[in-house]
PDB file of C-alpha atoms in Angstrom:
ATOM      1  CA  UNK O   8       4.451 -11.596  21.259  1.00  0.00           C
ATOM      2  CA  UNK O   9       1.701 -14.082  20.550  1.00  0.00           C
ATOM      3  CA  UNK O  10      -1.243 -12.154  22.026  1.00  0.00           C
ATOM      4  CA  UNK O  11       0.231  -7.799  21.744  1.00  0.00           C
ATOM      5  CA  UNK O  12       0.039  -9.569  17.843  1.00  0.00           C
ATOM      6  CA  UNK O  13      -3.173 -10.618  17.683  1.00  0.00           C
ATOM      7  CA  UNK O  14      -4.633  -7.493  19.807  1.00  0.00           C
ATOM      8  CA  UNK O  15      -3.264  -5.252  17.508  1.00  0.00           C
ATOM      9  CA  UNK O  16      -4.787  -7.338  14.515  1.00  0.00           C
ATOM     10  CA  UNK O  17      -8.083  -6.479  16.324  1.00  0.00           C
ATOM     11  CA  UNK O  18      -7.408  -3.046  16.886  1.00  0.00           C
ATOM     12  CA  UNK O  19      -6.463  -2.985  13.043  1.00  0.00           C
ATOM     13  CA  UNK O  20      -9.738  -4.718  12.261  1.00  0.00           C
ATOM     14  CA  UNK O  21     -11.996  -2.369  14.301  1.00  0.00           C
ATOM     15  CA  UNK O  22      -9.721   0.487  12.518  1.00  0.00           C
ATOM     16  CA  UNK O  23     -10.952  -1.240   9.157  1.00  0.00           C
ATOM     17  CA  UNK O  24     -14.018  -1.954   9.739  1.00  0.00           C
ATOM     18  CA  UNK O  25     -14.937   1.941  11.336  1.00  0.00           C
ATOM     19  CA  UNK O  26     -13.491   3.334   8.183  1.00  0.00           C
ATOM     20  CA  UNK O  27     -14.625   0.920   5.566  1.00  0.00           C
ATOM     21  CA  UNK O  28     -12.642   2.004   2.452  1.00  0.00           C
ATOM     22  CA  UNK O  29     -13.433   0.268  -1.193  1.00  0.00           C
ATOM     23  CA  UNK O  30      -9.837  -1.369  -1.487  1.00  0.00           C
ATOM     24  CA  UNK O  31      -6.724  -0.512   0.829  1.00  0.00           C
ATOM     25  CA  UNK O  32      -2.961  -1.189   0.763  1.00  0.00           C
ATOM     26  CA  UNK O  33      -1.066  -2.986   3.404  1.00  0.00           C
ATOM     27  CA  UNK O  34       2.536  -3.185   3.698  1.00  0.00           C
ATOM     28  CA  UNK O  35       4.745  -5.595   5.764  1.00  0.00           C
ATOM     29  CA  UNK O  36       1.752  -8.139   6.406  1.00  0.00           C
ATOM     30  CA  UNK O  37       2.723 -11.634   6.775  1.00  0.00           C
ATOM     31  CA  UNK O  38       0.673 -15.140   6.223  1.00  0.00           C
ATOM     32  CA  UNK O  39      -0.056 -15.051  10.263  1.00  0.00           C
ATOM     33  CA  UNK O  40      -1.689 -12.005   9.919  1.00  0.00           C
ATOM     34  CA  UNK O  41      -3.503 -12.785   6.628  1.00  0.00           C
ATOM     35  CA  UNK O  42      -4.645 -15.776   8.134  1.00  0.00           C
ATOM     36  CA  UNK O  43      -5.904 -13.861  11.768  1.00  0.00           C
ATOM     37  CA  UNK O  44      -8.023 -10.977   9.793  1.00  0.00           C
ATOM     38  CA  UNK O  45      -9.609 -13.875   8.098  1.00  0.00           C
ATOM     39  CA  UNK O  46     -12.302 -13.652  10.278  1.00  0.00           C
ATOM     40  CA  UNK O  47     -11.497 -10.111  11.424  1.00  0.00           C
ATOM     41  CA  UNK O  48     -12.343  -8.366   8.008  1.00  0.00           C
ATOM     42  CA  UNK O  49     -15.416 -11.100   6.392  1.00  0.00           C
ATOM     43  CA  UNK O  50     -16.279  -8.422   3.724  1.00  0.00           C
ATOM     44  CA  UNK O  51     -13.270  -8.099   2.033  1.00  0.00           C
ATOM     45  CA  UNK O  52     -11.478 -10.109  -0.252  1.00  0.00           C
ATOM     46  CA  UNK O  53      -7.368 -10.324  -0.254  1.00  0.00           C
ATOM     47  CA  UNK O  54      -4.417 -10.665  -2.642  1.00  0.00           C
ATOM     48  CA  UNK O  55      -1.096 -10.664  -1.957  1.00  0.00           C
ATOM     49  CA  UNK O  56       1.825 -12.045  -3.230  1.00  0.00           C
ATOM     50  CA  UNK O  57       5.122 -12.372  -1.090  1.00  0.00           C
ATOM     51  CA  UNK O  58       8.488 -10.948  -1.837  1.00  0.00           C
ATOM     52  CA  UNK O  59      11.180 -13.786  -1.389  1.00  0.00           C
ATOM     53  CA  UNK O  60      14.226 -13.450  -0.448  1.00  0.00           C
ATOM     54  CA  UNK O  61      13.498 -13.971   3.559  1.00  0.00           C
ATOM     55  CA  UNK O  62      14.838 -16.927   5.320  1.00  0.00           C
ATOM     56  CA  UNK O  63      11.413 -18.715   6.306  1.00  0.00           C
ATOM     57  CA  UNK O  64       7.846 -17.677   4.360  1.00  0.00           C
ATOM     58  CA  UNK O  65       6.500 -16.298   7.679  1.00  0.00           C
ATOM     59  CA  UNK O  66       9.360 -13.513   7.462  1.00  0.00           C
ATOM     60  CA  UNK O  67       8.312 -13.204   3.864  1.00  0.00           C
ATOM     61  CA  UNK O  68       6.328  -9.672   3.692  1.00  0.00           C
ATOM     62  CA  UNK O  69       3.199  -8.784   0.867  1.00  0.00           C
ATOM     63  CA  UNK O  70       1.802  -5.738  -0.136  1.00  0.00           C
ATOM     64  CA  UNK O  71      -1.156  -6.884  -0.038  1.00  0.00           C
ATOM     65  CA  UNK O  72      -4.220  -5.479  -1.078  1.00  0.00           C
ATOM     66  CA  UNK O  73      -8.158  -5.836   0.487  1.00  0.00           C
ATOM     67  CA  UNK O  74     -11.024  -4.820  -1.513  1.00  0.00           C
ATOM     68  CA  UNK O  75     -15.211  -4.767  -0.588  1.00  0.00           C
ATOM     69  CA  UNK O  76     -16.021  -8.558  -2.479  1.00  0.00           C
ATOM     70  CA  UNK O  77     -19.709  -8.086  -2.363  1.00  0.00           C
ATOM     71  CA  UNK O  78     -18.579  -4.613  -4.473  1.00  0.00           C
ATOM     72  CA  UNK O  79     -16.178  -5.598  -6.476  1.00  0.00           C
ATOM     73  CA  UNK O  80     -15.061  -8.283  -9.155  1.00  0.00           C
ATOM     74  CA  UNK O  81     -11.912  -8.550  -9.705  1.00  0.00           C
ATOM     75  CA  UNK O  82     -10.890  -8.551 -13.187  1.00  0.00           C
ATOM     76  CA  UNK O  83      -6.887  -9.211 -12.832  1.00  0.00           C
ATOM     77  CA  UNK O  84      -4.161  -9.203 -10.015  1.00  0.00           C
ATOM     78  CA  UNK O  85      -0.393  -9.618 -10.546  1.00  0.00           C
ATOM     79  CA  UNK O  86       2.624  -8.512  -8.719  1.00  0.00           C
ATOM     80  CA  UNK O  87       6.093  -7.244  -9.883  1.00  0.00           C
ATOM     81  CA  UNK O  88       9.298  -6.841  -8.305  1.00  0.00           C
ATOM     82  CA  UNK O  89      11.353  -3.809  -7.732  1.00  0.00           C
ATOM     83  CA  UNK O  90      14.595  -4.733  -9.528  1.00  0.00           C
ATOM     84  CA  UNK O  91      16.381  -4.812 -13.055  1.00  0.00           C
ATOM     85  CA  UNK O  92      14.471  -8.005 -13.478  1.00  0.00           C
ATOM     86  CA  UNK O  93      10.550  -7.062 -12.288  1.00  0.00           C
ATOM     87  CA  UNK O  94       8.720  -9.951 -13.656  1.00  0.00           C
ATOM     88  CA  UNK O  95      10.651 -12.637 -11.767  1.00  0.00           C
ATOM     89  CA  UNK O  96      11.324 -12.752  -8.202  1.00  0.00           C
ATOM     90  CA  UNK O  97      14.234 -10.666  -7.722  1.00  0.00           C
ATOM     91  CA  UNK O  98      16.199  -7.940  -5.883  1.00  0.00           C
ATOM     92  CA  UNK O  99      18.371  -4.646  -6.819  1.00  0.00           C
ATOM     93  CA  UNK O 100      21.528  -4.932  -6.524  1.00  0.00           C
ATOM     94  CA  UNK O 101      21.687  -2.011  -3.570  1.00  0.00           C
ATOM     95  CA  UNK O 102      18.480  -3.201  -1.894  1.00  0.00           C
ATOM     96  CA  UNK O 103      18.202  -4.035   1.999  1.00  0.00           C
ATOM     97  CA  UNK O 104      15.715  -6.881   0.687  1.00  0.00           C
ATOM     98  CA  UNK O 105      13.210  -8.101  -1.666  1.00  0.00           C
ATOM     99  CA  UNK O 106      10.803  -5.333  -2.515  1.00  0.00           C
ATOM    100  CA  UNK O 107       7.611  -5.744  -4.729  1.00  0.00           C
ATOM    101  CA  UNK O 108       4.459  -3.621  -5.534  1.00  0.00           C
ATOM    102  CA  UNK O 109       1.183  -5.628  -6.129  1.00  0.00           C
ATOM    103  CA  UNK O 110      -2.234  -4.555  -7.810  1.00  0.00           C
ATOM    104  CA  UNK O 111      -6.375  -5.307  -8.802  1.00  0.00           C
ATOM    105  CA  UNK O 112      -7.825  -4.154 -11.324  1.00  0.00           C
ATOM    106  CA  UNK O 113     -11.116  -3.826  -9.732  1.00  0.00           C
ATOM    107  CA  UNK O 114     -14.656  -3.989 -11.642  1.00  0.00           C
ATOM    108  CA  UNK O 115     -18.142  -2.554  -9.644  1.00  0.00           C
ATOM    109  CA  UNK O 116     -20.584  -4.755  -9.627  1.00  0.00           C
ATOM    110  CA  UNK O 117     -23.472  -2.278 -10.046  1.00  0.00           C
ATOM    111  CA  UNK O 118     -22.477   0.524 -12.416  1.00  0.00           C
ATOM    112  CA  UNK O 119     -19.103  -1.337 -14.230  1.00  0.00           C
ATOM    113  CA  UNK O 120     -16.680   1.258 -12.978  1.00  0.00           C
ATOM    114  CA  UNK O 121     -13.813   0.414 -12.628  1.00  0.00           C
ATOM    115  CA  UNK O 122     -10.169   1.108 -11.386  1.00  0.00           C
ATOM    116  CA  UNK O 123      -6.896   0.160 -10.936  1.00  0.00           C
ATOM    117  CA  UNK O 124      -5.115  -0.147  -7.525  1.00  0.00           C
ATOM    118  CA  UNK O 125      -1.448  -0.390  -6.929  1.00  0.00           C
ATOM    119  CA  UNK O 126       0.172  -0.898  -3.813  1.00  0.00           C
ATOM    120  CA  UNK O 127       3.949  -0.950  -2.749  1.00  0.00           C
ATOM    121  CA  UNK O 128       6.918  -0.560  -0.230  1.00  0.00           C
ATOM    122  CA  UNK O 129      10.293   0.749  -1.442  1.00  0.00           C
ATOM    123  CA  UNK O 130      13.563  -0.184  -0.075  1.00  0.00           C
ATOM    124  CA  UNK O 131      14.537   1.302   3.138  1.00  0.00           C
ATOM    125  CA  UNK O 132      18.367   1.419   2.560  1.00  0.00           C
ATOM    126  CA  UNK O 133      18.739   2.083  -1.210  1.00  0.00           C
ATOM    127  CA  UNK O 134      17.541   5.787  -2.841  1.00  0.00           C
ATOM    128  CA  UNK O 135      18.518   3.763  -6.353  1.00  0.00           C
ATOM    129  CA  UNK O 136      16.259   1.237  -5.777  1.00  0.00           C
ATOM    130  CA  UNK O 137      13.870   3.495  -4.268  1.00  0.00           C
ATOM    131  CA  UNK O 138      13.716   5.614  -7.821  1.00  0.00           C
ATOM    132  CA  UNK O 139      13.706   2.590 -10.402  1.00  0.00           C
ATOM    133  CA  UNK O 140      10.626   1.625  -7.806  1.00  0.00           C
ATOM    134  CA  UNK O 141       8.828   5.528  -8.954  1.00  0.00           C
ATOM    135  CA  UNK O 142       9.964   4.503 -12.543  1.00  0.00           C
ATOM    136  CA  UNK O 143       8.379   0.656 -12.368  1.00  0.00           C
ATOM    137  CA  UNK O 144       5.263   2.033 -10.703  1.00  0.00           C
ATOM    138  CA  UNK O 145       4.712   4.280 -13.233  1.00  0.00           C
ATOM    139  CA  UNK O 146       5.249   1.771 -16.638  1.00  0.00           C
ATOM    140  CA  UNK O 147       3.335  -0.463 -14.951  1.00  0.00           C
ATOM    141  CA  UNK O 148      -0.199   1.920 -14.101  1.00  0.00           C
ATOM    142  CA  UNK O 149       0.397   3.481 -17.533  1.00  0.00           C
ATOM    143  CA  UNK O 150       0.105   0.352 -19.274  1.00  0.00           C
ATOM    144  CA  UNK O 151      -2.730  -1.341 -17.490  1.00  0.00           C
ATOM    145  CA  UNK O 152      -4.664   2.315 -17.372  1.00  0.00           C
ATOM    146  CA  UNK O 153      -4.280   1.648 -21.279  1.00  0.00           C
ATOM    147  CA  UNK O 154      -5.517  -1.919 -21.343  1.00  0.00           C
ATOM    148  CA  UNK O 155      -8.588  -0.554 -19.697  1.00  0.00           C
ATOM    149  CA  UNK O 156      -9.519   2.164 -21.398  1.00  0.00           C
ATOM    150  CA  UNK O 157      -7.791   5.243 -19.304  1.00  0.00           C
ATOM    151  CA  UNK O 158      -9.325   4.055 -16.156  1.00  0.00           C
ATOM    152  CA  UNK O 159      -8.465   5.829 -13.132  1.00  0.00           C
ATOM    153  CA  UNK O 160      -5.846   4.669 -10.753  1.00  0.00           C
ATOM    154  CA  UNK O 161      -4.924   4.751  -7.330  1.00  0.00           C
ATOM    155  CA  UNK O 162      -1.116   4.252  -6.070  1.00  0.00           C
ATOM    156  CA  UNK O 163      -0.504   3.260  -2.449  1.00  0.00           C
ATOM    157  CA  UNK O 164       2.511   2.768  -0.131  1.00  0.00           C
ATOM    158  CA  UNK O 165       5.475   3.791   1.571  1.00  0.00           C
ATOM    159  CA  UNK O 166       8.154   4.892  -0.206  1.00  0.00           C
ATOM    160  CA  UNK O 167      10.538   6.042   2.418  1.00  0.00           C
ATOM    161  CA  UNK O 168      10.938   8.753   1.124  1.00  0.00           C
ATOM    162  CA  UNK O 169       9.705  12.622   1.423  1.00  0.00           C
ATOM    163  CA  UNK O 170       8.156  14.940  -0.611  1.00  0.00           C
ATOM    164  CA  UNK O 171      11.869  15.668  -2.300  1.00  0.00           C
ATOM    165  CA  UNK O 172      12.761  12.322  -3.012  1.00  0.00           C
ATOM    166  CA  UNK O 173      13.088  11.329  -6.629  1.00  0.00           C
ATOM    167  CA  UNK O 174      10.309   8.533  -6.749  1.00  0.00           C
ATOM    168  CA  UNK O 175       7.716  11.104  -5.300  1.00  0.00           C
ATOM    169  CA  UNK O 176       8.913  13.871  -7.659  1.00  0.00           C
ATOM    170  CA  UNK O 177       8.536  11.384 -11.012  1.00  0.00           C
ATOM    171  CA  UNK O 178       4.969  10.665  -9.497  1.00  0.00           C
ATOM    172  CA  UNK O 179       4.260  14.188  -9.331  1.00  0.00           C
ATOM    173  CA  UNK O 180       5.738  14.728 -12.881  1.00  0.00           C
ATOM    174  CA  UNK O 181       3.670  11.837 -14.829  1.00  0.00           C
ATOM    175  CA  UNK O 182       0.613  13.734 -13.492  1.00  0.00           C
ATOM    176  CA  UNK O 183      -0.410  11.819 -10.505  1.00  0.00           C
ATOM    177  CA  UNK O 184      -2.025  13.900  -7.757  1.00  0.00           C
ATOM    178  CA  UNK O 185      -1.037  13.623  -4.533  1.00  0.00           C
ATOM    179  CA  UNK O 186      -4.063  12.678  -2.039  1.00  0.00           C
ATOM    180  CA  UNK O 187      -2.150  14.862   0.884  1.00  0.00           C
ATOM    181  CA  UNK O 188      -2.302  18.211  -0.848  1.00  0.00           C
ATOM    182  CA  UNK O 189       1.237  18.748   0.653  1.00  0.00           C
ATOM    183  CA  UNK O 190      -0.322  17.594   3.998  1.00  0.00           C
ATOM    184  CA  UNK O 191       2.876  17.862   5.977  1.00  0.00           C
ATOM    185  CA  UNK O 192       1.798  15.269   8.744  1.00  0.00           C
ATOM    186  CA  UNK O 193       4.044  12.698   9.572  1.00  0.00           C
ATOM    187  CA  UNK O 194       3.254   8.954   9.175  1.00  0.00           C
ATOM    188  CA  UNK O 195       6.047   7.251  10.341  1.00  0.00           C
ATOM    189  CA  UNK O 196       6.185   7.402  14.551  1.00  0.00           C
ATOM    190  CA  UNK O 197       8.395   4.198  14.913  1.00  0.00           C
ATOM    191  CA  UNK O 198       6.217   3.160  17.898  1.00  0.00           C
ATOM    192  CA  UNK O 199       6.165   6.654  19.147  1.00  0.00           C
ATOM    193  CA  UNK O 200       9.815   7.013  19.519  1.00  0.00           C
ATOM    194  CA  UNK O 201      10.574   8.904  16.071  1.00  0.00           C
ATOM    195  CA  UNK O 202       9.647  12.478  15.499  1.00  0.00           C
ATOM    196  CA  UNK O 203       9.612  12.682  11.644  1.00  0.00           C
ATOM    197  CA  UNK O 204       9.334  16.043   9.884  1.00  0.00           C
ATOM    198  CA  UNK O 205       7.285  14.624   7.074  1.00  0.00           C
ATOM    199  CA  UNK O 206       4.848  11.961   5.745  1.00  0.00           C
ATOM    200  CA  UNK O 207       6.743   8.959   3.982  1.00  0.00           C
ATOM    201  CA  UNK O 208       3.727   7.097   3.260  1.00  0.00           C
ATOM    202  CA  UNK O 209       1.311   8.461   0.208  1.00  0.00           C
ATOM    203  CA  UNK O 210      -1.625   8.248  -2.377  1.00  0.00           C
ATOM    204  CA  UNK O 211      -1.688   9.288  -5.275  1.00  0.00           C
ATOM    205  CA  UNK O 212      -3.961   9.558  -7.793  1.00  0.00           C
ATOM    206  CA  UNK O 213      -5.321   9.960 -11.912  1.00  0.00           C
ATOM    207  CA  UNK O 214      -8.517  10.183 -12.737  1.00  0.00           C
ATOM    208  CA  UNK O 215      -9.609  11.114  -9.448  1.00  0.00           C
ATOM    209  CA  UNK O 216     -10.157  13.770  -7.578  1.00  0.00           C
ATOM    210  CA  UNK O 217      -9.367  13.370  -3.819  1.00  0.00           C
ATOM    211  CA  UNK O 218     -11.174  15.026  -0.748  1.00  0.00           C
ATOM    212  CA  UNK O 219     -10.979  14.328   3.121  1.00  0.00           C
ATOM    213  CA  UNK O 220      -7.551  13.135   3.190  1.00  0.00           C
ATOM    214  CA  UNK O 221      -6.530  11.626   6.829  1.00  0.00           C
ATOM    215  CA  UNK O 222      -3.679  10.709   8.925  1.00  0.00           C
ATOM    216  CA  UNK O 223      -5.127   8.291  11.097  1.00  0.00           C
ATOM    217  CA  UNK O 224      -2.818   9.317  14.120  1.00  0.00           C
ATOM    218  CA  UNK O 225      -5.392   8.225  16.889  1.00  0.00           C
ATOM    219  CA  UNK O 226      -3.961   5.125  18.874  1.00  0.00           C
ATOM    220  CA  UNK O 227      -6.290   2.330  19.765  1.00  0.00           C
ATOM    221  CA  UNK O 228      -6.980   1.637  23.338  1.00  0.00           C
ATOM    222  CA  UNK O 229      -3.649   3.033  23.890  1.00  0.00           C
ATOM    223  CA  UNK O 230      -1.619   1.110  22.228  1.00  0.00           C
ATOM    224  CA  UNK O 231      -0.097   1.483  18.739  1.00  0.00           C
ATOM    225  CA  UNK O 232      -1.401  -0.162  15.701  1.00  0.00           C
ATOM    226  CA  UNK O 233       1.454  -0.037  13.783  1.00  0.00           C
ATOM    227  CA  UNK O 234       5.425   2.004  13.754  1.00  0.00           C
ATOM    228  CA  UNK O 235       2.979   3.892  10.616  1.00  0.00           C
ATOM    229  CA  UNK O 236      -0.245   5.666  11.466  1.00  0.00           C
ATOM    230  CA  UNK O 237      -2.786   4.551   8.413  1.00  0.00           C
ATOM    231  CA  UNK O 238      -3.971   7.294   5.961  1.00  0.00           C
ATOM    232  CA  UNK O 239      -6.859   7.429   3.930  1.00  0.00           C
ATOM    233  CA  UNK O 240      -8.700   9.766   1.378  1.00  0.00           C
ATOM    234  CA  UNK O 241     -11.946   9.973  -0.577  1.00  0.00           C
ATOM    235  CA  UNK O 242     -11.738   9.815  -4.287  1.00  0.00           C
ATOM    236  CA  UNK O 243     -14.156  10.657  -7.032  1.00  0.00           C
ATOM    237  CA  UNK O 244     -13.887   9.774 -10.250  1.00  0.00           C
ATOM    238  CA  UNK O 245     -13.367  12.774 -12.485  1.00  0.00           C
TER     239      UNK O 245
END
């Protein structure tokens, strides 16, 4: 387990470091990885805060964040959990396990733009927790997009559910764009023994307009990177 983990945090890496976005979400990532891309990713910068709930802190999952340091300043990070009580560590009632959703507020160094990325994982068992995740999400980036003066936002993560579900629908509703364009492509391949019908895992956007959105459904060397295939998208400021 040892070494398939630590050549698939290279493969990871090399998928990073070929692509080379600004900031990007991770979900599931654990202090053994954080602490092996160290070295794997030396331009970026990391927060992540983990969930609870799990019965050692190895077990205990982020949703994590990277962003470009020598771009970036970061002007505030802070994490919330997906329950009836978000601002302490916590779980809904109906929930599989601890969920959170983490985010930067992200300043460039060179021109002072700046935007606001959040990045989450909703519960895998409960559609209840699931939609008070859309609803949290959404409070949240509306009141830090007001504490910095309407500044564009990026929302990350997989929600488990598809296009239909509740949480995506509230997204869509509040005016968030989705990166995908209704880019059926699955991202969920459960190490390539799932067929799924549609993508689970999603950006979405204000104040920007996306372009070049991609499914990253190439395997390295073979081997799978991930049970998700990473996605990515270009965004402009509006």
């Amino acid at each position: 387990e040892g070494t398939h983990t630590t050549r698939r945090m290279h493969l990871w890496a090399n998928q990073i470091n070929d692509t080379l976005p600004d900031s990007l979400g991770v979900q599931e990532i654990n202090s053994i990885w954080v602490d092996g891309l160290k070295d794997l990713l030396p331009q970026y910068e990391y927060y992540g805060v983990k969930r609870g709930g799990d019965e050692n802190e190895q077990k205990s999952e982020m949703n994590g964040i990277y962003y470009l340091k020598d771009k970036f300043n970061l002007l505030e990070s802070d994490t919330f959990w997906i329950s009836e009580t978000p601002d302490t560590e916590s779980k809904h009632e109906n929930a599989g396990c601890y969920r959170i959703c983490s985010y930067v507020v992200l300043k460039n160094k060179s021109n002072g733009f700046i935007y606001i990325h959040l990045n989450t994982h909703f519960d895998n068992t409960s559609v209840e927790a699931q939609n008070l995740g859309g609803k949290l999400v959404c409070e949240y980036a509306d009141k830090l997009t007001q504490k910095y003066g309407n500044a564009p936002i990026v929302i990350t993560g997989d929600f488990n559910q598809y296009n239909d579900g509740e949480a995506v629908k509230l997204l869509d509703s509040k005016g968030y764009a989705n990166a995908s364009n209704r880019n059926k492509t699955p991202t969920y391949h459960g190490w390539g023994k799932v067929e799924d019908v549609e993508p689970i895992d999603y950006i979405f956007t204000k104040g920007f307009t996306a372009s070049d959105y991609k499914v990253h459904s190439n395997t390295g060397e073979k081997s799978y990177i991930s049970d998700h295939y990473m996605i990515s998208a270009i965004l402009n400021a509006k």
